[in-house]
XYZ file of C-alpha atoms in Angstrom:
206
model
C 0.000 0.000 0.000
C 1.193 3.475 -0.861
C 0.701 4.742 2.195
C 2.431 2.016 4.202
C 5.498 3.106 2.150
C 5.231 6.596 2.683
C 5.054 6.564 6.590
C 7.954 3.710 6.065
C 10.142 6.045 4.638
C 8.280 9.318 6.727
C 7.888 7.636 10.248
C 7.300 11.797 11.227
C 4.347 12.447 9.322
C 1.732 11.934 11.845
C -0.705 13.353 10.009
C -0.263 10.706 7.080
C 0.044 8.074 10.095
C -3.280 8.867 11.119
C -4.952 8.228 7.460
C -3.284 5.292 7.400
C -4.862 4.562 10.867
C -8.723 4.892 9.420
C -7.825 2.724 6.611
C -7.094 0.306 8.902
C -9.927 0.549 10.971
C -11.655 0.890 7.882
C -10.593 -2.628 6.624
C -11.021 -4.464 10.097
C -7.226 -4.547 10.266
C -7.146 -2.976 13.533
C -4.037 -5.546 14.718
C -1.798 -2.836 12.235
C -2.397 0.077 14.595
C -0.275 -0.773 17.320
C 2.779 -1.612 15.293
C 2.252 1.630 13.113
C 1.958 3.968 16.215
C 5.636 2.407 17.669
C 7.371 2.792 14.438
C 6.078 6.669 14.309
C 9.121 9.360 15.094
C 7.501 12.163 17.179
C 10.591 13.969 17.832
C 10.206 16.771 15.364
C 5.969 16.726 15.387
C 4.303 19.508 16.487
C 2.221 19.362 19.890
C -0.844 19.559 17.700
C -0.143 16.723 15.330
C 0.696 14.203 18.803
C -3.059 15.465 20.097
C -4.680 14.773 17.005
C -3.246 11.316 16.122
C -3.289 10.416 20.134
C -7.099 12.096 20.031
C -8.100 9.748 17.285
C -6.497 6.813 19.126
C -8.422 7.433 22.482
C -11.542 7.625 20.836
C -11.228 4.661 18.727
C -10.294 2.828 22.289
C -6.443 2.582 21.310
C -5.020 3.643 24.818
C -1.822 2.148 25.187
C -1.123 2.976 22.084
C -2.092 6.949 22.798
C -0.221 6.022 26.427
C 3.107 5.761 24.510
C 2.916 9.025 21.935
C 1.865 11.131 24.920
C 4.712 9.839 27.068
C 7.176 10.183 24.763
C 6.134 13.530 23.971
C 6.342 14.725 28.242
C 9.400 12.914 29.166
C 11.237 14.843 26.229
C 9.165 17.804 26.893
C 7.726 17.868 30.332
C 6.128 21.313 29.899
C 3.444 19.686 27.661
C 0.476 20.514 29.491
C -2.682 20.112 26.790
C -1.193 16.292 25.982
C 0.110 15.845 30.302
C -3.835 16.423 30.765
C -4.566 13.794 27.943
C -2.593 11.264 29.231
C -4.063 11.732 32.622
C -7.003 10.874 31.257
C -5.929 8.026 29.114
C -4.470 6.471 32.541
C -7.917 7.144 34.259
C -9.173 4.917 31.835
C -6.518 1.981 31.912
C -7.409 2.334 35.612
C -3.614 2.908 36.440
C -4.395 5.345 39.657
C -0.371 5.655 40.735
C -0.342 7.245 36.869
C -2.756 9.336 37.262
C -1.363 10.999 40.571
C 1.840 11.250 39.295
C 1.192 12.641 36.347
C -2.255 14.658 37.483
C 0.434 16.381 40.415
C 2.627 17.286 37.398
C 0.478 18.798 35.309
C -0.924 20.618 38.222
C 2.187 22.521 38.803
C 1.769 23.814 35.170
C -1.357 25.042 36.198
C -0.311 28.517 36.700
C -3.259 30.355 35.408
C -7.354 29.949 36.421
C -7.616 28.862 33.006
C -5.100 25.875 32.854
C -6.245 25.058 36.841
C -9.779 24.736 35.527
C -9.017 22.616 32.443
C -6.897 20.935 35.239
C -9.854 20.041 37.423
C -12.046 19.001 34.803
C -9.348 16.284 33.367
C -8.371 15.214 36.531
C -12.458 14.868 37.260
C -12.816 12.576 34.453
C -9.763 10.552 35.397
C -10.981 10.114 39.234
C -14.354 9.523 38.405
C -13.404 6.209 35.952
C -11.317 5.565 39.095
C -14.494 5.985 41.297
C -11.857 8.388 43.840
C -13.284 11.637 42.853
C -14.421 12.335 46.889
C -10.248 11.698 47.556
C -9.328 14.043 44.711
C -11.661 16.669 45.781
C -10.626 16.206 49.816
C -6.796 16.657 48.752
C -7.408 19.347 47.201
C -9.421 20.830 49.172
C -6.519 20.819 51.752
C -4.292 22.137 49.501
C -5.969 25.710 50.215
C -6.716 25.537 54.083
C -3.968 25.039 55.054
C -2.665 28.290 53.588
C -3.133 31.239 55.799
C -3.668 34.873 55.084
C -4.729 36.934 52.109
C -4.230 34.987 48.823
C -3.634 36.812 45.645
C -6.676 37.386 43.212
C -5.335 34.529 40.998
C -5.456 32.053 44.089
C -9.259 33.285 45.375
C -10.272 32.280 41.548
C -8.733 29.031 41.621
C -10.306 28.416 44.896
C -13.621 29.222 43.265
C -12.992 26.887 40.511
C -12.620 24.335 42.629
C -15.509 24.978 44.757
C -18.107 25.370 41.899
C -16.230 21.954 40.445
C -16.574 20.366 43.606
C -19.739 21.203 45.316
C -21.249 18.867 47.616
C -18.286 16.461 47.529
C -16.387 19.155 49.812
C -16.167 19.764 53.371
C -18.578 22.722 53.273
C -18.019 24.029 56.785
C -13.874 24.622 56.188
C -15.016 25.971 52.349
C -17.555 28.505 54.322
C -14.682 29.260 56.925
C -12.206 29.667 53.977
C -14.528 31.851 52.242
C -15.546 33.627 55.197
C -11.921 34.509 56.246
C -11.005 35.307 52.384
C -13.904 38.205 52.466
C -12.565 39.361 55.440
C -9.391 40.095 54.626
C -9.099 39.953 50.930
C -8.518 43.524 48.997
C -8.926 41.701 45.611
C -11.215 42.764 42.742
C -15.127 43.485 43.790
C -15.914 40.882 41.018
C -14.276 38.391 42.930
C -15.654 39.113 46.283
C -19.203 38.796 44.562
C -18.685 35.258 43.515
C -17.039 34.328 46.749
C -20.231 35.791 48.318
C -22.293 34.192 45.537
C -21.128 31.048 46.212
C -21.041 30.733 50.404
C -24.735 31.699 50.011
C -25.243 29.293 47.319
C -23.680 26.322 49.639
C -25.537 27.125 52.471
C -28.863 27.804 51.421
């Protein structure tokens, strides 16, 4: 096949690799799909190409197979956030929890912004919850912020919100409502902030 050649001779054509993936699928040779993915070179691909090709292997229930591009990828670039949160996931699901807290911790130290610490949440949500630990994940975290005394920055009270409209119920409401209480208190953040701390204690305890 003409393809087979062409990834043969461009193992770093992932895009290519991935045609050559349907086709497979396509022709009920799904036994070819490991063996293609391992003789891919990722070195020089683009953080784009490993999501897609690793994308269209998760969906199409090819996890180890997504397991090794995506860990490839991080060990030789550890900064890799979108594809550390895949793989996260992709552990969830192969039910490896030491995997997913190592690599859910990592990724959570890249988490530098409300934005990434949200997308953080939600990936490591879907990776507890195949685990059935989301209560642990959501205690942890939880403690992560109480124990930390004194007026956070703005970025930190958002964070904090994130993970309280995340978590809900599942957290210890009376130290989020002393958290929250101590946080209006003393915080000299943004108005905007205050009104969705507010929002929220209110919310909880209604």
């Amino acid at each position: 096949h003409y393809l087979e050649d062409y990834v043969r001779r461009n193992p770093d054509r992932l895009s290519v690799a991935r045609e050559l993936a349907e086709i497979y699928l396509a022709r009920d040779q799904a036994a070819a799909i490991n063996p293609l993915v391992e003789s891919l070179k990722i070195d020089q691909a683009s953080s784009d190409e490993i999501a897609d090709l690793s994308g269209f292997l998760i969906q199409e229930g090819f996890l180890e197979s997504a397991q090794v591009l995506l860990v490839q990828r991080i060990k030789a670039v550890p900064e890799s956030f979108d594809l550390g949160l895949m793989l996260v996931e992709v552990y969830g699901e192969l039910g490896d929890e030491g995997q997913v807290a190592t690599f859910s911790s990592r990724m959570r130290e890249l988490a530098d912004t409300p934005e990434r610490y949200s997308r953080w949440i939600a990936s490591a949500v879907v990776a507890n919850t195949k685990l059935e630990s989301l209560d642990r994940f959501y205690a942890n975290e939880q403690v992560r912020f109480s124990f930390d005394d004194g007026e956070w920055a703005a970025e930190k009270v958002e964070k904090f919100i994130l993970l309280c409209e995340s978590g809900g119920q599942r957290l210890q409401l009376d130290l989020v409502a002393s958290t929250v209480r101590d946080q209006l208190q003393q915080g000299t953040f943004d108005s905007s902030l205050k009104i969705r701390l507010r929002k929220f204690l209110v919310g909880m305890l209604s």
